[in-house]
Amino acid sequence: MKPRVRFAPSPTGFLHIGGARTALFNWLYARHTGGTFILRIEDTDIARNTQEAVNVIRNGLRWLGLDWDEGPTSGEATGASKGDYGPYFQSQRKAIYQSRVESLLSGGLAYQHDGAIRFKMSREPILIPDLVAGEVRRELTDREQLDPDFVIVRSDGQPVFHLVNVVDDLEMQITHVIRGEDHLSNTAKHIALFRAFGTQPPQYAHIPLILTRMARK
């Protein structure tokens, strides 16, 4: 299968340099390998999402010359798109998330607690084979050892980042996840979720962050 990569920004602000750099790495990899570059809008943060931010993201990518092979062709969540794996706005994929959550519940891999739904996290260390960082061994922190399980659906019914990110990557058949190394701490949870769904995770490549150096006086 040819590589399928994605850029999945949240429309809560302007397209910053780190996001643009991540999009560039994904676009370059897709073009280099003859793969597919996908734009997916992670608009589950209802309180912070803005239509202006969606427009800025789309216009910014176009200005940079980063055309996408699949994704929205309209700035509206219910608008047109191209590709066979839509909708490409997460706000329109609630039925998909619900189906996946029900499979976890029925399989005993998730449970309800205080109105929320929590995933039964592995108690064992998880090895993350990373194309940039090498093999990373993720141990549970002291706090996680007391309670390693984590919320995948809030008490208000809203699915959280960890769940929707994994479900979308699975459903859209993403082969490589190229993102900033700040996400490396999330990847163990994502790998555990992929395994719970009975599938292998994509290959991960966590790229170094852009840092500002203080000039000496």
PDB file of C-alpha atoms in Angstrom:
ATOM      1  CA  MET A   1       0.000   0.000   0.000  1.00  0.00           C
ATOM      2  CA  LYS A   2       1.311   3.437  -0.904  1.00  0.00           C
ATOM      3  CA  PRO A   3       1.945   5.791   2.031  1.00  0.00           C
ATOM      4  CA  ARG A   4      -1.009   7.743   3.356  1.00  0.00           C
ATOM      5  CA  VAL A   5      -0.149  10.682   5.618  1.00  0.00           C
ATOM      6  CA  ARG A   6      -2.248  13.421   7.123  1.00  0.00           C
ATOM      7  CA  PHE A   7      -2.112  16.909   8.537  1.00  0.00           C
ATOM      8  CA  ALA A   8      -4.791  17.271  11.203  1.00  0.00           C
ATOM      9  CA  PRO A   9      -4.923  20.797  12.648  1.00  0.00           C
ATOM     10  CA  SER A  10      -7.435  22.096  15.173  1.00  0.00           C
ATOM     11  CA  PRO A  11      -9.256  25.254  13.999  1.00  0.00           C
ATOM     12  CA  THR A  12      -8.729  27.145  17.247  1.00  0.00           C
ATOM     13  CA  GLY A  13      -6.281  29.788  16.017  1.00  0.00           C
ATOM     14  CA  PHE A  14      -3.939  30.770  13.243  1.00  0.00           C
ATOM     15  CA  LEU A  15      -1.686  28.361  11.361  1.00  0.00           C
ATOM     16  CA  HIS A  16       1.584  28.728  13.290  1.00  0.00           C
ATOM     17  CA  ILE A  17       5.074  27.917  12.044  1.00  0.00           C
ATOM     18  CA  GLY A  18       5.215  24.571  13.838  1.00  0.00           C
ATOM     19  CA  GLY A  19       1.980  23.428  12.236  1.00  0.00           C
ATOM     20  CA  ALA A  20       3.102  24.616   8.826  1.00  0.00           C
ATOM     21  CA  ARG A  21       6.378  22.705   9.245  1.00  0.00           C
ATOM     22  CA  THR A  22       4.522  19.521  10.187  1.00  0.00           C
ATOM     23  CA  ALA A  23       2.273  19.916   7.152  1.00  0.00           C
ATOM     24  CA  LEU A  24       5.348  20.429   4.966  1.00  0.00           C
ATOM     25  CA  PHE A  25       7.048  17.234   6.215  1.00  0.00           C
ATOM     26  CA  ASN A  26       3.902  15.213   5.535  1.00  0.00           C
ATOM     27  CA  TRP A  27       3.386  16.780   2.101  1.00  0.00           C
ATOM     28  CA  LEU A  28       7.010  16.200   1.122  1.00  0.00           C
ATOM     29  CA  TYR A  29       6.895  12.571   2.210  1.00  0.00           C
ATOM     30  CA  ALA A  30       3.704  11.969   0.237  1.00  0.00           C
ATOM     31  CA  ARG A  31       5.114  13.599  -2.877  1.00  0.00           C
ATOM     32  CA  HIS A  32       8.468  11.805  -2.544  1.00  0.00           C
ATOM     33  CA  THR A  33       6.859   8.370  -2.221  1.00  0.00           C
ATOM     34  CA  GLY A  34       3.928   8.834  -4.576  1.00  0.00           C
ATOM     35  CA  GLY A  35       1.617   8.618  -1.579  1.00  0.00           C
ATOM     36  CA  THR A  36      -1.467  10.525  -0.474  1.00  0.00           C
ATOM     37  CA  PHE A  37      -1.524  13.741   1.570  1.00  0.00           C
ATOM     38  CA  ILE A  38      -4.738  14.176   3.569  1.00  0.00           C
ATOM     39  CA  LEU A  39      -6.120  17.273   5.285  1.00  0.00           C
ATOM     40  CA  ARG A  40      -8.306  16.457   8.285  1.00  0.00           C
ATOM     41  CA  ILE A  41      -9.864  19.128  10.491  1.00  0.00           C
ATOM     42  CA  GLU A  42      -9.952  18.176  14.179  1.00  0.00           C
ATOM     43  CA  ASP A  43     -12.860  20.396  15.194  1.00  0.00           C
ATOM     44  CA  THR A  44     -14.078  18.577  18.305  1.00  0.00           C
ATOM     45  CA  ASP A  45     -13.226  21.503  20.635  1.00  0.00           C
ATOM     46  CA  ILE A  46     -16.594  23.183  20.138  1.00  0.00           C
ATOM     47  CA  ALA A  47     -15.908  26.018  22.579  1.00  0.00           C
ATOM     48  CA  ARG A  48     -12.734  27.164  20.766  1.00  0.00           C
ATOM     49  CA  ASN A  49     -13.355  26.295  17.102  1.00  0.00           C
ATOM     50  CA  THR A  50     -13.887  29.186  14.702  1.00  0.00           C
ATOM     51  CA  GLN A  51     -14.784  29.347  11.038  1.00  0.00           C
ATOM     52  CA  GLU A  52     -12.111  31.994  10.593  1.00  0.00           C
ATOM     53  CA  ALA A  53      -9.455  29.542  11.782  1.00  0.00           C
ATOM     54  CA  VAL A  54     -10.626  26.903   9.282  1.00  0.00           C
ATOM     55  CA  ASN A  55     -10.310  29.430   6.469  1.00  0.00           C
ATOM     56  CA  VAL A  56      -6.869  30.539   7.666  1.00  0.00           C
ATOM     57  CA  ILE A  57      -5.624  26.920   7.717  1.00  0.00           C
ATOM     58  CA  ARG A  58      -6.870  26.163   4.220  1.00  0.00           C
ATOM     59  CA  ASN A  59      -5.664  29.451   2.766  1.00  0.00           C
ATOM     60  CA  GLY A  60      -2.318  29.136   4.538  1.00  0.00           C
ATOM     61  CA  LEU A  61      -1.662  25.691   3.096  1.00  0.00           C
ATOM     62  CA  ARG A  62      -2.565  26.924  -0.368  1.00  0.00           C
ATOM     63  CA  TRP A  63      -0.269  29.936   0.043  1.00  0.00           C
ATOM     64  CA  LEU A  64       2.552  27.549   0.953  1.00  0.00           C
ATOM     65  CA  GLY A  65       1.792  25.437  -2.114  1.00  0.00           C
ATOM     66  CA  LEU A  66       0.777  22.410  -0.032  1.00  0.00           C
ATOM     67  CA  ASP A  67      -2.105  20.930  -1.994  1.00  0.00           C
ATOM     68  CA  TRP A  68      -3.998  18.026  -0.446  1.00  0.00           C
ATOM     69  CA  ASP A  69      -5.158  14.897  -2.260  1.00  0.00           C
ATOM     70  CA  GLU A  70      -8.017  14.166   0.144  1.00  0.00           C
ATOM     71  CA  GLY A  71      -9.933  16.451   2.443  1.00  0.00           C
ATOM     72  CA  PRO A  72     -12.398  19.319   2.455  1.00  0.00           C
ATOM     73  CA  THR A  73     -12.828  21.441  -0.644  1.00  0.00           C
ATOM     74  CA  SER A  74     -15.056  23.785   1.336  1.00  0.00           C
ATOM     75  CA  GLY A  75     -14.422  25.570   4.611  1.00  0.00           C
ATOM     76  CA  GLU A  76     -17.796  24.414   5.929  1.00  0.00           C
ATOM     77  CA  ALA A  77     -17.905  21.253   8.034  1.00  0.00           C
ATOM     78  CA  THR A  78     -20.894  20.004   6.058  1.00  0.00           C
ATOM     79  CA  GLY A  79     -19.468  21.166   2.730  1.00  0.00           C
ATOM     80  CA  ALA A  80     -17.961  19.266  -0.166  1.00  0.00           C
ATOM     81  CA  SER A  81     -14.788  17.175   0.037  1.00  0.00           C
ATOM     82  CA  LYS A  82     -12.624  14.932  -2.112  1.00  0.00           C
ATOM     83  CA  GLY A  83     -11.591  11.412  -1.190  1.00  0.00           C
ATOM     84  CA  ASP A  84     -13.232   8.165  -0.161  1.00  0.00           C
ATOM     85  CA  TYR A  85     -12.587   8.307   3.587  1.00  0.00           C
ATOM     86  CA  GLY A  86     -14.626  11.323   4.664  1.00  0.00           C
ATOM     87  CA  PRO A  87     -16.116  13.195   6.312  1.00  0.00           C
ATOM     88  CA  TYR A  88     -12.873  15.080   6.856  1.00  0.00           C
ATOM     89  CA  PHE A  89     -14.208  17.247   9.696  1.00  0.00           C
ATOM     90  CA  GLN A  90     -14.269  15.343  12.977  1.00  0.00           C
ATOM     91  CA  SER A  91     -17.505  17.021  14.029  1.00  0.00           C
ATOM     92  CA  GLN A  92     -19.199  15.048  11.243  1.00  0.00           C
ATOM     93  CA  ARG A  93     -17.797  11.653  12.296  1.00  0.00           C
ATOM     94  CA  LYS A  94     -19.632  11.125  15.603  1.00  0.00           C
ATOM     95  CA  ALA A  95     -21.411   7.944  14.451  1.00  0.00           C
ATOM     96  CA  ILE A  96     -18.042   6.391  13.565  1.00  0.00           C
ATOM     97  CA  TYR A  97     -16.605   7.197  16.995  1.00  0.00           C
ATOM     98  CA  GLN A  98     -19.703   5.859  18.759  1.00  0.00           C
ATOM     99  CA  SER A  99     -19.477   2.574  16.903  1.00  0.00           C
ATOM    100  CA  ARG A 100     -15.838   2.156  17.872  1.00  0.00           C
ATOM    101  CA  VAL A 101     -16.550   3.012  21.517  1.00  0.00           C
ATOM    102  CA  GLU A 102     -19.335   0.447  21.631  1.00  0.00           C
ATOM    103  CA  SER A 103     -16.925  -2.201  20.354  1.00  0.00           C
ATOM    104  CA  LEU A 104     -14.511  -1.380  23.191  1.00  0.00           C
ATOM    105  CA  LEU A 105     -17.311  -1.501  25.768  1.00  0.00           C
ATOM    106  CA  SER A 106     -18.686  -4.801  24.504  1.00  0.00           C
ATOM    107  CA  GLY A 107     -15.190  -6.285  24.493  1.00  0.00           C
ATOM    108  CA  GLY A 108     -14.528  -5.264  28.088  1.00  0.00           C
ATOM    109  CA  LEU A 109     -11.750  -2.903  27.014  1.00  0.00           C
ATOM    110  CA  ALA A 110     -13.532   0.234  28.221  1.00  0.00           C
ATOM    111  CA  TYR A 111     -16.018   1.034  30.960  1.00  0.00           C
ATOM    112  CA  GLN A 112     -18.297   3.810  32.198  1.00  0.00           C
ATOM    113  CA  HIS A 113     -17.250   5.851  35.202  1.00  0.00           C
ATOM    114  CA  ASP A 114     -18.954   8.976  36.552  1.00  0.00           C
ATOM    115  CA  GLY A 115     -20.777   9.478  33.269  1.00  0.00           C
ATOM    116  CA  ALA A 116     -17.577   9.263  31.215  1.00  0.00           C
ATOM    117  CA  ILE A 117     -16.107   6.298  29.333  1.00  0.00           C
ATOM    118  CA  ARG A 118     -12.586   5.203  30.205  1.00  0.00           C
ATOM    119  CA  PHE A 119     -10.186   2.958  28.330  1.00  0.00           C
ATOM    120  CA  LYS A 120      -8.421   0.134  30.158  1.00  0.00           C
ATOM    121  CA  MET A 121      -4.811   1.051  29.570  1.00  0.00           C
ATOM    122  CA  SER A 122      -2.044  -1.529  29.486  1.00  0.00           C
ATOM    123  CA  ARG A 123      -0.143  -1.825  32.759  1.00  0.00           C
ATOM    124  CA  GLU A 124       3.012  -2.943  30.955  1.00  0.00           C
ATOM    125  CA  PRO A 125       5.598  -0.647  29.330  1.00  0.00           C
ATOM    126  CA  ILE A 126       4.914   0.037  25.659  1.00  0.00           C
ATOM    127  CA  LEU A 127       7.689   0.107  23.084  1.00  0.00           C
ATOM    128  CA  ILE A 128       7.322   2.819  20.452  1.00  0.00           C
ATOM    129  CA  PRO A 129       9.331   2.103  17.280  1.00  0.00           C
ATOM    130  CA  ASP A 130       9.921   5.629  16.012  1.00  0.00           C
ATOM    131  CA  LEU A 131      11.475   6.398  12.630  1.00  0.00           C
ATOM    132  CA  VAL A 132      13.231   9.488  14.035  1.00  0.00           C
ATOM    133  CA  ALA A 133      13.748   8.896  17.754  1.00  0.00           C
ATOM    134  CA  GLY A 134      14.466   5.178  17.518  1.00  0.00           C
ATOM    135  CA  GLU A 135      12.849   2.686  19.885  1.00  0.00           C
ATOM    136  CA  VAL A 136      11.304   4.507  22.831  1.00  0.00           C
ATOM    137  CA  ARG A 137      10.247   2.590  25.952  1.00  0.00           C
ATOM    138  CA  ARG A 138       7.273   4.299  27.582  1.00  0.00           C
ATOM    139  CA  GLU A 139       6.897   3.420  31.271  1.00  0.00           C
ATOM    140  CA  LEU A 140       3.889   4.416  33.330  1.00  0.00           C
ATOM    141  CA  THR A 141       4.486   7.491  35.465  1.00  0.00           C
ATOM    142  CA  ASP A 142       4.019   7.284  39.238  1.00  0.00           C
ATOM    143  CA  ARG A 143       0.551   8.812  38.900  1.00  0.00           C
ATOM    144  CA  GLU A 144      -0.378   6.500  36.036  1.00  0.00           C
ATOM    145  CA  GLN A 145       0.687   3.455  38.044  1.00  0.00           C
ATOM    146  CA  LEU A 146      -2.044   4.318  40.526  1.00  0.00           C
ATOM    147  CA  ASP A 147      -4.637   4.749  37.777  1.00  0.00           C
ATOM    148  CA  PRO A 148      -3.412   4.146  34.213  1.00  0.00           C
ATOM    149  CA  ASP A 149      -6.859   4.167  32.598  1.00  0.00           C
ATOM    150  CA  PHE A 150      -7.857   7.322  30.724  1.00  0.00           C
ATOM    151  CA  VAL A 151     -11.019   9.003  29.481  1.00  0.00           C
ATOM    152  CA  ILE A 152     -11.964   8.517  25.826  1.00  0.00           C
ATOM    153  CA  VAL A 153     -15.463  10.045  26.026  1.00  0.00           C
ATOM    154  CA  ARG A 154     -16.264  12.856  28.447  1.00  0.00           C
ATOM    155  CA  SER A 155     -19.391  12.884  30.594  1.00  0.00           C
ATOM    156  CA  ASP A 156     -20.985  15.333  28.142  1.00  0.00           C
ATOM    157  CA  GLY A 157     -20.650  12.737  25.391  1.00  0.00           C
ATOM    158  CA  GLN A 158     -17.759  14.473  23.652  1.00  0.00           C
ATOM    159  CA  PRO A 159     -14.981  12.124  22.446  1.00  0.00           C
ATOM    160  CA  VAL A 160     -11.450  13.189  23.377  1.00  0.00           C
ATOM    161  CA  PHE A 161      -8.349  13.651  21.235  1.00  0.00           C
ATOM    162  CA  HIS A 162      -6.825  10.237  21.940  1.00  0.00           C
ATOM    163  CA  LEU A 163      -9.885   8.373  20.694  1.00  0.00           C
ATOM    164  CA  VAL A 164     -10.751  10.429  17.619  1.00  0.00           C
ATOM    165  CA  ASN A 165      -7.131  10.663  16.523  1.00  0.00           C
ATOM    166  CA  VAL A 166      -6.695   6.891  16.555  1.00  0.00           C
ATOM    167  CA  VAL A 167     -10.108   6.086  15.056  1.00  0.00           C
ATOM    168  CA  ASP A 168      -9.577   8.517  12.183  1.00  0.00           C
ATOM    169  CA  ASP A 169      -6.069   7.218  11.471  1.00  0.00           C
ATOM    170  CA  LEU A 170      -7.455   3.688  11.485  1.00  0.00           C
ATOM    171  CA  GLU A 171     -10.512   4.437   9.334  1.00  0.00           C
ATOM    172  CA  MET A 172      -8.528   6.557   6.863  1.00  0.00           C
ATOM    173  CA  GLN A 173      -5.832   3.872   6.618  1.00  0.00           C
ATOM    174  CA  ILE A 174      -3.018   6.222   7.589  1.00  0.00           C
ATOM    175  CA  THR A 175       0.331   4.437   7.170  1.00  0.00           C
ATOM    176  CA  HIS A 176       2.695   7.047   8.653  1.00  0.00           C
ATOM    177  CA  VAL A 177       2.077   9.597  11.405  1.00  0.00           C
ATOM    178  CA  ILE A 178       4.592  12.431  11.123  1.00  0.00           C
ATOM    179  CA  ARG A 179       4.191  14.964  13.928  1.00  0.00           C
ATOM    180  CA  GLY A 180       6.047  16.971  16.541  1.00  0.00           C
ATOM    181  CA  GLU A 181       7.910  15.197  19.328  1.00  0.00           C
ATOM    182  CA  ASP A 182       5.595  16.869  21.856  1.00  0.00           C
ATOM    183  CA  HIS A 183       3.091  14.172  20.853  1.00  0.00           C
ATOM    184  CA  LEU A 184       5.479  11.359  21.772  1.00  0.00           C
ATOM    185  CA  SER A 185       3.977  11.176  25.276  1.00  0.00           C
ATOM    186  CA  ASN A 186       0.569  10.440  23.689  1.00  0.00           C
ATOM    187  CA  THR A 187       1.772   7.700  21.380  1.00  0.00           C
ATOM    188  CA  ALA A 188       1.797   4.879  23.941  1.00  0.00           C
ATOM    189  CA  LYS A 189      -1.914   5.471  24.530  1.00  0.00           C
ATOM    190  CA  HIS A 190      -2.543   5.534  20.798  1.00  0.00           C
ATOM    191  CA  ILE A 191      -0.669   2.280  20.237  1.00  0.00           C
ATOM    192  CA  ALA A 192      -2.690   0.647  23.029  1.00  0.00           C
ATOM    193  CA  LEU A 193      -5.923   1.805  21.384  1.00  0.00           C
ATOM    194  CA  PHE A 194      -4.882   0.490  17.978  1.00  0.00           C
ATOM    195  CA  ARG A 195      -4.157  -2.888  19.535  1.00  0.00           C
ATOM    196  CA  ALA A 196      -7.511  -2.845  21.328  1.00  0.00           C
ATOM    197  CA  PHE A 197      -9.179  -2.359  17.950  1.00  0.00           C
ATOM    198  CA  GLY A 198      -7.294  -5.411  16.688  1.00  0.00           C
ATOM    199  CA  THR A 199      -5.010  -3.650  14.237  1.00  0.00           C
ATOM    200  CA  GLN A 200      -1.392  -2.611  13.933  1.00  0.00           C
ATOM    201  CA  PRO A 201      -0.615   1.091  14.482  1.00  0.00           C
ATOM    202  CA  PRO A 202       0.886   3.193  11.698  1.00  0.00           C
ATOM    203  CA  GLN A 203       4.587   3.971  11.639  1.00  0.00           C
ATOM    204  CA  TYR A 204       5.446   6.996  13.774  1.00  0.00           C
ATOM    205  CA  ALA A 205       7.982   9.716  13.101  1.00  0.00           C
ATOM    206  CA  HIS A 206       8.218  12.406  15.775  1.00  0.00           C
ATOM    207  CA  ILE A 207      10.174  15.386  14.495  1.00  0.00           C
ATOM    208  CA  PRO A 208      12.065  17.801  16.781  1.00  0.00           C
ATOM    209  CA  LEU A 209      10.307  20.978  17.825  1.00  0.00           C
ATOM    210  CA  ILE A 210      11.255  24.448  16.644  1.00  0.00           C
ATOM    211  CA  LEU A 211      12.857  26.212  19.592  1.00  0.00           C
ATOM    212  CA  THR A 212      13.871  29.829  20.048  1.00  0.00           C
ATOM    213  CA  ARG A 213      17.465  30.458  21.141  1.00  0.00           C
ATOM    214  CA  MET A 214      18.018  33.387  23.455  1.00  0.00           C
ATOM    215  CA  ALA A 215      20.676  35.731  22.128  1.00  0.00           C
ATOM    216  CA  ARG A 216      23.534  36.485  24.493  1.00  0.00           C
ATOM    217  CA  LYS A 217      23.936  40.048  25.560  1.00  0.00           C
TER     218      LYS A 217
END
